[in-house]
CSV table of C-alpha atoms in Angstrom, one decimal:
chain,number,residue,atom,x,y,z
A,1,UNK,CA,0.0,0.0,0.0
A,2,UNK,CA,0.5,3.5,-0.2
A,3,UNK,CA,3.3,5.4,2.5
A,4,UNK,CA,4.5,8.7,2.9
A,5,UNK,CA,7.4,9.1,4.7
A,6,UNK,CA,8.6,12.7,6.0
A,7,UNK,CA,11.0,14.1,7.6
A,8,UNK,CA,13.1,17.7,8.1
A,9,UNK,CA,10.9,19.2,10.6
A,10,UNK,CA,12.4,20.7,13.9
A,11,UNK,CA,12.8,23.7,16.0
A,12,UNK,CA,13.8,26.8,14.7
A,13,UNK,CA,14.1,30.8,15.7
A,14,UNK,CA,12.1,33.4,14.1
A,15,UNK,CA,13.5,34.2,10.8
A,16,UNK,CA,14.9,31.1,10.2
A,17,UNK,CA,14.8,28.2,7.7
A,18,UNK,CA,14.1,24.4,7.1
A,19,UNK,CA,13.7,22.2,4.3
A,20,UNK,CA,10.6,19.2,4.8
A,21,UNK,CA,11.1,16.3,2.1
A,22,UNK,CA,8.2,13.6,1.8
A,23,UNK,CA,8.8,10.4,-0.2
A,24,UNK,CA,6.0,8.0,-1.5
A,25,UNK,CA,6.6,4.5,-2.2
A,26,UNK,CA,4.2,1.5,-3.3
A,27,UNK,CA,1.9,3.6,-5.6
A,28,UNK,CA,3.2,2.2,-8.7
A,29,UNK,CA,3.2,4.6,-10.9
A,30,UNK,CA,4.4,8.2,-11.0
A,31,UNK,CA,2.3,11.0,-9.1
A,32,UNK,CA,-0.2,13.2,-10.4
A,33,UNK,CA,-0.3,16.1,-7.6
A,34,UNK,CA,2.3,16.3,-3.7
A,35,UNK,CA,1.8,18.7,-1.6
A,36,UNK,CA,1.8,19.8,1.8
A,37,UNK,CA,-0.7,21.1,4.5
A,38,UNK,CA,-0.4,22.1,8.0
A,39,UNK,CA,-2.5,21.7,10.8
A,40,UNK,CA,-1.9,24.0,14.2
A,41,UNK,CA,-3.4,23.5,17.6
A,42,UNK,CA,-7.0,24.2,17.8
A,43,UNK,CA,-7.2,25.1,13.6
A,44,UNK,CA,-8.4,23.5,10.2
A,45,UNK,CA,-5.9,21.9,8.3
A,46,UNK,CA,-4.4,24.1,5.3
A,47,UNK,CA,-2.9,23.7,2.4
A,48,UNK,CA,0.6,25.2,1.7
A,49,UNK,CA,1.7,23.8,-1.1
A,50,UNK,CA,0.8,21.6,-4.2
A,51,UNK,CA,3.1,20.9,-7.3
A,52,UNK,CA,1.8,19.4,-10.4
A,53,UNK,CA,3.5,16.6,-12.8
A,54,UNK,CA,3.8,19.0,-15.3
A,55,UNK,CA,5.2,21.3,-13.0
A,56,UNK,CA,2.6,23.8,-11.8
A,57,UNK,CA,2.8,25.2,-8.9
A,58,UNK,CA,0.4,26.7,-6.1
A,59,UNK,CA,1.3,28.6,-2.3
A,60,UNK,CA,-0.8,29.7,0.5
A,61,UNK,CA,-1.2,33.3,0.4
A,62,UNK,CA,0.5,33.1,3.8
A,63,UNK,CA,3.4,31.4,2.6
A,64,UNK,CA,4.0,33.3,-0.4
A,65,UNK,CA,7.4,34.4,-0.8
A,66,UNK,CA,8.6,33.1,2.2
A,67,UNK,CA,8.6,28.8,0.6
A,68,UNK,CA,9.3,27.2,-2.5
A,69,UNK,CA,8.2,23.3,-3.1
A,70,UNK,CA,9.9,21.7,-5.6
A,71,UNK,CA,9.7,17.5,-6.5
A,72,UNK,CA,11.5,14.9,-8.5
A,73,UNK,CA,8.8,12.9,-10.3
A,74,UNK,CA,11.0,10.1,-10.6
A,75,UNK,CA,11.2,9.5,-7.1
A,76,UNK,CA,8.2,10.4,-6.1
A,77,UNK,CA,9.5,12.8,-3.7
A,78,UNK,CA,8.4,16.7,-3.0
A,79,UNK,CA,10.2,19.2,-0.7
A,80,UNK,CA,9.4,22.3,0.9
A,81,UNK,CA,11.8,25.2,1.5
A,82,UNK,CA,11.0,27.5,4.1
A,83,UNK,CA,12.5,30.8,5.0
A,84,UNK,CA,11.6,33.3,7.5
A,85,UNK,CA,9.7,31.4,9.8
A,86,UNK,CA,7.5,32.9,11.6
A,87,UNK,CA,5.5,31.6,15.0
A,88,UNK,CA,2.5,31.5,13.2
A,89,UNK,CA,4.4,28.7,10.9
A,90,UNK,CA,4.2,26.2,13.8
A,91,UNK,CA,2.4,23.2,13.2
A,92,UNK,CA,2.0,19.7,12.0
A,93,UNK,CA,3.1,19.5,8.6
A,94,UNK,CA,1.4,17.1,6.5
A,95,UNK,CA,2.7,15.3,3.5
A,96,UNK,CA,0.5,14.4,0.6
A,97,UNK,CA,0.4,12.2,-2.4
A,98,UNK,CA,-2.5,11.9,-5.4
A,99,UNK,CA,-2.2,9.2,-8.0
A,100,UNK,CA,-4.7,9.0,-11.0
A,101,UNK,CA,-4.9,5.3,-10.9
A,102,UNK,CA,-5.7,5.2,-7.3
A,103,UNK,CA,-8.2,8.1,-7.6
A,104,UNK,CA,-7.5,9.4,-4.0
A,105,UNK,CA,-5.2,11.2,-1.9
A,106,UNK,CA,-2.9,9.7,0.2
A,107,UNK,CA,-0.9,11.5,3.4
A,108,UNK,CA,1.9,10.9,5.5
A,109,UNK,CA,1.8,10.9,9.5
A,110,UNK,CA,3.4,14.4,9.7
A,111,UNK,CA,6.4,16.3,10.7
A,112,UNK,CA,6.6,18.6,13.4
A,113,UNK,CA,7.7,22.2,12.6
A,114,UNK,CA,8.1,24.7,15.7
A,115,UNK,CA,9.1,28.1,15.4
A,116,UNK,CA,10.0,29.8,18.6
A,117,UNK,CA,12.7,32.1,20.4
C-alpha cells in the first residue's frame, strides 16, 4: 500500500529556515499532484503547497514568498523550503500524495515544525 514518509521538521528561531522532504513509495506509478498542508493546535488543516506533474505550482497566500516546493517525479519525492519562519508557521506539517490510478489522496503521518525564540 500507499506510504509517505517525512521528515526535516524541527525547531527553529524566528527568521529562520528548514527544508521538509516527503517520499512515497508503493503507488506504482508516477504521481499526479504532492503537496503539503499544515494543521496548528485548535485550527483547520491548510494547504501550503501543491506541485503538479507537469510542473505547476500553487502557495498559500501566507506562505508566499517566504517557501518554494519543488519534486522529482522520478522519485516520487516533493520538498518544501521555508525561509523566514515565523510563529504562526508552527504546526503539524502534513505530506500528501495523489495518484490517478488510485483516484485518491494519500498523506503521510506528519512532521513537526516549531518556530519559537
Amino acid at each position: 500500500q500507499v506510504q509517505l514518509v517525512e521528515s526535516g521538521g524541527g525547531l527553529v528561531q524566528p527568521g529562520g529556515s528548514l527544508r521538509l522532504s516527503c517520499t512515497a513509495s508503493g503507488s506504482g506509478s508516477a504521481f499526479y499532484a504532492m503537496g503539503w498542508s499544515r494543521q496548528a493546535p485548535g485550527k483547520e488543516r491548510e494547504l501550503v503547497a501543491r506541485i503538479w506533474n507537469n510542473g505547476l505550482i500553487n502557495y498559500a497566500d501566507a506562505v508566499k514568498g517566504r517557501c518554494t516546493i519543488s519534486s522529482d517525479n522520478a522519485k516520487n519525492s516533493v520538498y518544501l523550503q521555508m525561509d523566514s519562519l515565523k510563529p504562526d508557521d508552527t504546526a503539524v506539517y502534513y505530506c500528501y500524495a495523489y495518484f490517478d490510478r488510485l483516484g485518491r489522496d494519500y498523506w503521510g503521518q506528519g512532521t513537526q515544525v516549531t518556530v519559537s525564540s
